[in-house]
Coordinates of C-alpha atoms and ligand atoms in Angstrom, one line a residue:
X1 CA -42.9 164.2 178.7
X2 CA -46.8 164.3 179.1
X3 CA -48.5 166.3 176.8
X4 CA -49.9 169.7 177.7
X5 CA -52.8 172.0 177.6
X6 CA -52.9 175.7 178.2
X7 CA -56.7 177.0 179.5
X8 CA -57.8 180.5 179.7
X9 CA -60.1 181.4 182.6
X10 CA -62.3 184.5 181.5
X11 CA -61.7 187.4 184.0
X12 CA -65.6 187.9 183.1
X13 CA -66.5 184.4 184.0
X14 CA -64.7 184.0 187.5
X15 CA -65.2 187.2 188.8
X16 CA -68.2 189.4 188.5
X17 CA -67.0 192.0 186.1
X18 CA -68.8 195.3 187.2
X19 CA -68.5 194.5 190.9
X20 CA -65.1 195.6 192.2
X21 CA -63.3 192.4 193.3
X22 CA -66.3 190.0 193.3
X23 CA -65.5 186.2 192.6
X24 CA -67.8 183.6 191.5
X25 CA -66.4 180.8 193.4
X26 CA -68.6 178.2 192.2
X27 CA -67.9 178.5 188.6
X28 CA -64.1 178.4 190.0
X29 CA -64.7 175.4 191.6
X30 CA -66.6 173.8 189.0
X31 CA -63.6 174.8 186.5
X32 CA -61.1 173.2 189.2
X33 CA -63.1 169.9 188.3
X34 CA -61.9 170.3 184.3
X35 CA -58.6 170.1 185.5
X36 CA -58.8 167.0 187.5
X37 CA -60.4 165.6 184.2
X38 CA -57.4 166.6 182.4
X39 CA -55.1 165.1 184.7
X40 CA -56.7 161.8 184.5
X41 CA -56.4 161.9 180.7
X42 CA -52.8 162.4 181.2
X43 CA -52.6 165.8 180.3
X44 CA -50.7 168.5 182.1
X45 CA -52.2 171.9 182.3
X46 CA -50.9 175.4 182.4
X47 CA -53.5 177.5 183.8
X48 CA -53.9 181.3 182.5
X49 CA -56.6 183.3 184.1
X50 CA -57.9 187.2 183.4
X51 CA -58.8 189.6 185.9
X52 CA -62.4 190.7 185.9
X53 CA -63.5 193.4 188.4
X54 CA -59.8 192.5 190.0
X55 CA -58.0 194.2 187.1
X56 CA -60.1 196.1 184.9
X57 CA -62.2 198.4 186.5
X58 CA -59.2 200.2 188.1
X59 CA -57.1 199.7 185.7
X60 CA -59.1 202.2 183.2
X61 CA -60.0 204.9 186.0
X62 CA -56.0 205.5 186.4
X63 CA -55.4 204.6 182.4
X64 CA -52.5 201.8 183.1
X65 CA -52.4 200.6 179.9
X66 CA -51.4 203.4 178.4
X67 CA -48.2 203.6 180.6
X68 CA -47.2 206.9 182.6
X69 CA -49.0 210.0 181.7
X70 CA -49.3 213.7 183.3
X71 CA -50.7 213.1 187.0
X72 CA -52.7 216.1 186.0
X73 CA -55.5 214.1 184.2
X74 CA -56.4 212.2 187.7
X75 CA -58.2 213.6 190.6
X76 CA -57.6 211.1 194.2
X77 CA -59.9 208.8 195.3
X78 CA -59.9 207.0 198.5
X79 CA -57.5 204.6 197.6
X80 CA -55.0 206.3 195.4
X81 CA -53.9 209.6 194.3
X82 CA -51.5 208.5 191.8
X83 CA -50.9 206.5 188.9
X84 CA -47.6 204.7 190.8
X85 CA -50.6 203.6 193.8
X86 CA -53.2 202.3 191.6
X87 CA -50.3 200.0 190.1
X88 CA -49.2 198.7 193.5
X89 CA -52.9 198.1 194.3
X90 CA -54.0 196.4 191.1
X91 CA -51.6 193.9 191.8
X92 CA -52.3 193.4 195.2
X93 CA -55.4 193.0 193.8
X94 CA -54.7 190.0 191.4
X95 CA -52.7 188.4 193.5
X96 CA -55.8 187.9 196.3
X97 CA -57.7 186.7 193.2
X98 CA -55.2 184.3 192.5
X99 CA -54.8 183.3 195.8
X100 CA -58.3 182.6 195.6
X101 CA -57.9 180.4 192.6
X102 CA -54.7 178.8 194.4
X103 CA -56.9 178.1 197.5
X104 CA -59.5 176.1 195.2
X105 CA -56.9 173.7 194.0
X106 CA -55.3 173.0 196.9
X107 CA -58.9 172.2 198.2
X108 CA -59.0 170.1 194.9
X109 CA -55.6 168.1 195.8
X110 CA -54.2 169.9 193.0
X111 CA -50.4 171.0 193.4
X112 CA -49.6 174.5 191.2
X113 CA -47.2 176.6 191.4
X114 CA -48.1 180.5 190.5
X115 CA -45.6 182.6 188.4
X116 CA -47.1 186.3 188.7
X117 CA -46.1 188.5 185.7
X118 CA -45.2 191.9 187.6
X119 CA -42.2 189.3 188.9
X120 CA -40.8 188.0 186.0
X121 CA -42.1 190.1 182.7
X122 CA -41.4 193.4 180.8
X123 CA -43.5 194.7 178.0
X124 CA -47.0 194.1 177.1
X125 CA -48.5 192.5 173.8
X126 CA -47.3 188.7 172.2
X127 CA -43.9 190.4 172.3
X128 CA -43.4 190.6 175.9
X129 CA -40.0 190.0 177.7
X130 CA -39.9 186.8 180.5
X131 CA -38.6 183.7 180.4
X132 CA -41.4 180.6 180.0
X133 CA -38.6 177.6 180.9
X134 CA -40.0 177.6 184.7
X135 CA -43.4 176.5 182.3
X136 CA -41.8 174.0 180.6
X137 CA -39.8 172.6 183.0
X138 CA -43.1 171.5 185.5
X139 CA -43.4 168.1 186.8
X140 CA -46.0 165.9 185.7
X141 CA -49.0 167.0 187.1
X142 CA -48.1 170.3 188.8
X143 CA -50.2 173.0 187.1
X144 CA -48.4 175.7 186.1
X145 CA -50.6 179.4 186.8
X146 CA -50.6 182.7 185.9
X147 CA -52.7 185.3 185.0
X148 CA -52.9 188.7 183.5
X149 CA -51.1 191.6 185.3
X150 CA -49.6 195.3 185.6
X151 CA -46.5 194.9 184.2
X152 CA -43.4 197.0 184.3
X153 CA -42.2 198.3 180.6
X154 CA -39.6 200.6 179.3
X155 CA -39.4 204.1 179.3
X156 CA -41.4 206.2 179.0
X157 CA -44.3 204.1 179.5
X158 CA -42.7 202.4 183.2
X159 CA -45.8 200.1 183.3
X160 CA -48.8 198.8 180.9
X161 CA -51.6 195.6 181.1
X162 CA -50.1 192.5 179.8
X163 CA -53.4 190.2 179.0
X164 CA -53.7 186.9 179.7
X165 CA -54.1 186.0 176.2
X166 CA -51.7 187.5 175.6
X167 CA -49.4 184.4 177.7
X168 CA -51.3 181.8 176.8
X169 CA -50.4 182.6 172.6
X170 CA -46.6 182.6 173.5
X171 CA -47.0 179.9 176.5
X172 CA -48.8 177.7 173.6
X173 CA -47.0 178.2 171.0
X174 CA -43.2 177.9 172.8
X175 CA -43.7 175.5 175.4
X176 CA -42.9 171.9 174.0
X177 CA -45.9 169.9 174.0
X178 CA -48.7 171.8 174.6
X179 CA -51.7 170.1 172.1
X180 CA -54.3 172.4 172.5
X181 CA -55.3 176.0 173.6
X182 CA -58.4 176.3 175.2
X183 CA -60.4 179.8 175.8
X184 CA -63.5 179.1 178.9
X185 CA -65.2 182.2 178.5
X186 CA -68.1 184.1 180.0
X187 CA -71.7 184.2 179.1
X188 CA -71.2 183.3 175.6
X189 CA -70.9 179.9 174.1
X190 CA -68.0 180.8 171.1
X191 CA -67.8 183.5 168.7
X192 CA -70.9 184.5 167.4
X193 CA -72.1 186.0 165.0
X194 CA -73.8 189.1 166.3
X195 CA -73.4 190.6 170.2
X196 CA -74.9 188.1 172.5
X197 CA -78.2 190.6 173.1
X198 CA -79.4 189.5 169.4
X199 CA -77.7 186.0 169.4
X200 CA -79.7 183.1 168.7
X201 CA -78.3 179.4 169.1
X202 CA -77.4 179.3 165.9
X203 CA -75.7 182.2 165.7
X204 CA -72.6 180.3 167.0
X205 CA -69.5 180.1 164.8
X206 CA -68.2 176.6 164.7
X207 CA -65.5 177.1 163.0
X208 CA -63.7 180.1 162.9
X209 CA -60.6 181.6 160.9
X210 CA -59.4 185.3 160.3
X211 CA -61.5 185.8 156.8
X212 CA -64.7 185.4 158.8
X213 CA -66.5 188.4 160.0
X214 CA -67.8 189.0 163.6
X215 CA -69.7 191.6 165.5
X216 CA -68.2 190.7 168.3
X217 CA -68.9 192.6 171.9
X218 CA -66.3 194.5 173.9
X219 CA -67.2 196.5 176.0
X220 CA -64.3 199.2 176.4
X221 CA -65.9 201.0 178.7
X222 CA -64.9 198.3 181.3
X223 CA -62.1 196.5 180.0
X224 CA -58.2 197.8 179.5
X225 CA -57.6 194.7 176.9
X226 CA -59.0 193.0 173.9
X227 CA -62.2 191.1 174.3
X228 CA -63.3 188.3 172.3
X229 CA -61.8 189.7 169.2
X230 CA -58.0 189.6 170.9
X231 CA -59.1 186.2 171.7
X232 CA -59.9 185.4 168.2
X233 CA -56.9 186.8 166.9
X234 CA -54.2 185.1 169.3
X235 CA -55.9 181.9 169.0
X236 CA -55.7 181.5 165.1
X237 CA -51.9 182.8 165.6
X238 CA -52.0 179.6 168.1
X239 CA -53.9 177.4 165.5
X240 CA -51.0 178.5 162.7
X241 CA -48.6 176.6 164.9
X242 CA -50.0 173.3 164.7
X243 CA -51.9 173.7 168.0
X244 CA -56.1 173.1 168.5
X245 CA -57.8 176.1 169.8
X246 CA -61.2 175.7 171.0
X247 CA -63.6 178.8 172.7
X248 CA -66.1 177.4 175.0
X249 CA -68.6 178.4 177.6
X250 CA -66.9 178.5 181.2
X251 CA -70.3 177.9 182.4
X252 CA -70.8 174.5 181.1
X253 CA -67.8 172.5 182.6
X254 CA -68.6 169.5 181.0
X255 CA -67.4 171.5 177.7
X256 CA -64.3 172.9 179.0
X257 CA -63.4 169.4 180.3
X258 CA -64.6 168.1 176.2
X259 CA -62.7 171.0 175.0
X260 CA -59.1 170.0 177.2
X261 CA -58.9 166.4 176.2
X262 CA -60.2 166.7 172.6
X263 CA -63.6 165.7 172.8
X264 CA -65.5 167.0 170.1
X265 CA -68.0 169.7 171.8
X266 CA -70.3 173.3 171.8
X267 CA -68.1 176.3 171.2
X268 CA -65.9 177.3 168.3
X269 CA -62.9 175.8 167.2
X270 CA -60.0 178.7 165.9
X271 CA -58.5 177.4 162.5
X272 CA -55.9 179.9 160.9
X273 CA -57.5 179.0 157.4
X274 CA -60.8 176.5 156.2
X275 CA -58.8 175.8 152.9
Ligands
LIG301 O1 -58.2 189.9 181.7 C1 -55.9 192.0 182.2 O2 -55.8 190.6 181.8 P1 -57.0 189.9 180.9 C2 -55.0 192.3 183.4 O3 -56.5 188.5 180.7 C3 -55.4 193.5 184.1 O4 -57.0 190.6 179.6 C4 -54.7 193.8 185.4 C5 -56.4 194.3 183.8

């Protein structure tokens, strides 16, 4: 069996985050191009993306990750008047983003297969239900997708956000083979030391683990899940098991592409500890 690597695709870098449903299709294309890299370095690819304007924006007017709560804290807007709605509709909604993202490969050549989340998981966090064999078990070459998602849960909550970092920590981490984890991200070129607006070059962390403190940015007013700092976290769970983690601009291909195979590049690398 080939060996594998699981990429994130930043919501924030593919989509335009503060412009409801608004792709960047370049940068898509240009990231389809790391994965036709990968696949001539014989490496399979399981490709995770986020959700952007597609997911977040709505997402936080009608509060779906915190589950079900009393209709009476929403007033209607023109596209939904209930919680239940804005579920069906945020889904809709990443699955035309996907498609999007589908469309690109296939222009690419590139066979993938797409396993949406509201089909086949329950629960949010790294302790979600679903079964990850269909992962696993891809031929050589196909690249496996899927991206964050309204999920369904338990009672009471009935549904919550499950983050795409969120599947690539457990896709990483249980699916045989997979060498490194690899975060492209948006507008940033790793963790850094301070928010981006006060950033200098060298304000890039090379090497990160837990006992190294970051300001990092998240802007909660826009997104429903954890930022850079969720990133952080999952990844040096990732990096416990054995596995490279690398964070890299999404906006330099050239380092995503580095960052698959193993080519030493800009951006930081996750350790679980220096020592
Ligand atoms: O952008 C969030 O996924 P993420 C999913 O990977 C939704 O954190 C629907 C907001």
């Amino acid at each position: 069996m080939r060996d594998k690597v699981v990429v994130k695709w930043g919501g924030g870098l593919i989509t335009e985050k503060n412009q409801l449903c608004t792709v960047d299709r370049d940068i898509i294309r240009s990231l389809v191009g790391t994965i036709i890299t990968c696949h001539g370095n014989d490496l399979d690819v399981i490709l995770v993306h986020g959700a952007g304007s597609f997911g977040h924006l709505r997402a936080k007017q009608w509060r779906l990750n915190e589950g079900k709560i009393d209709p009476s804290n929403f007033i209607a807007d023109d596209f939904c008047s209930t919680q239940e709605q804005a579920v069906k509709l945020v889904r809709k909604d990443m699955l035309t983003l996907n498609s999007i993202i589908m469309e690109e490969l296939t222009r690419a050549d590139i066979s993938a297969a797409v396993l949406s989340p509201h089909k086949w998981v329950n629960g949010t966090g790294e302790s979600f239900q679903g079964d990850l064999t269909f992962f696993a078990g891809a031929p050589e070459g196909i690249v496996m997708v899927t991206y964050g998602d309204v999920v369904d849960c338990d009672e009471p909550l009935q549904f919550g956000i499950l983050s795409g970092d969120d599947l690539v920590t457990r896709l990483a981490i249980e699916v045989p083979n997979v060498k490194r984890l690899v975060f492209a991200i948006g507008g940033v070129d790793g963790i850094l030391r301070c928010p981006p607006d006060r950033a200098s070059e060298d304000d890039l962390i090379e090497i990160w683990s837990p006992d190294i403190e970051f300001e990092g940015e998240h802007k909660s007013d826009i997104d429903v899940t954890g930022g850079i700092g969720l990133k952080a976290a999952r990844g040096a769970k990732v990096a416990q098991n054995g596995i490279e983690v690398m964070m890299v601009s999404g906006q330099h291909p050239q380092r995503v592409a580095d960052a698959c195979i193993g080519v030493a590049t800009r951006g930081t690398k996750v350790v679980y500890n220096v020592k």
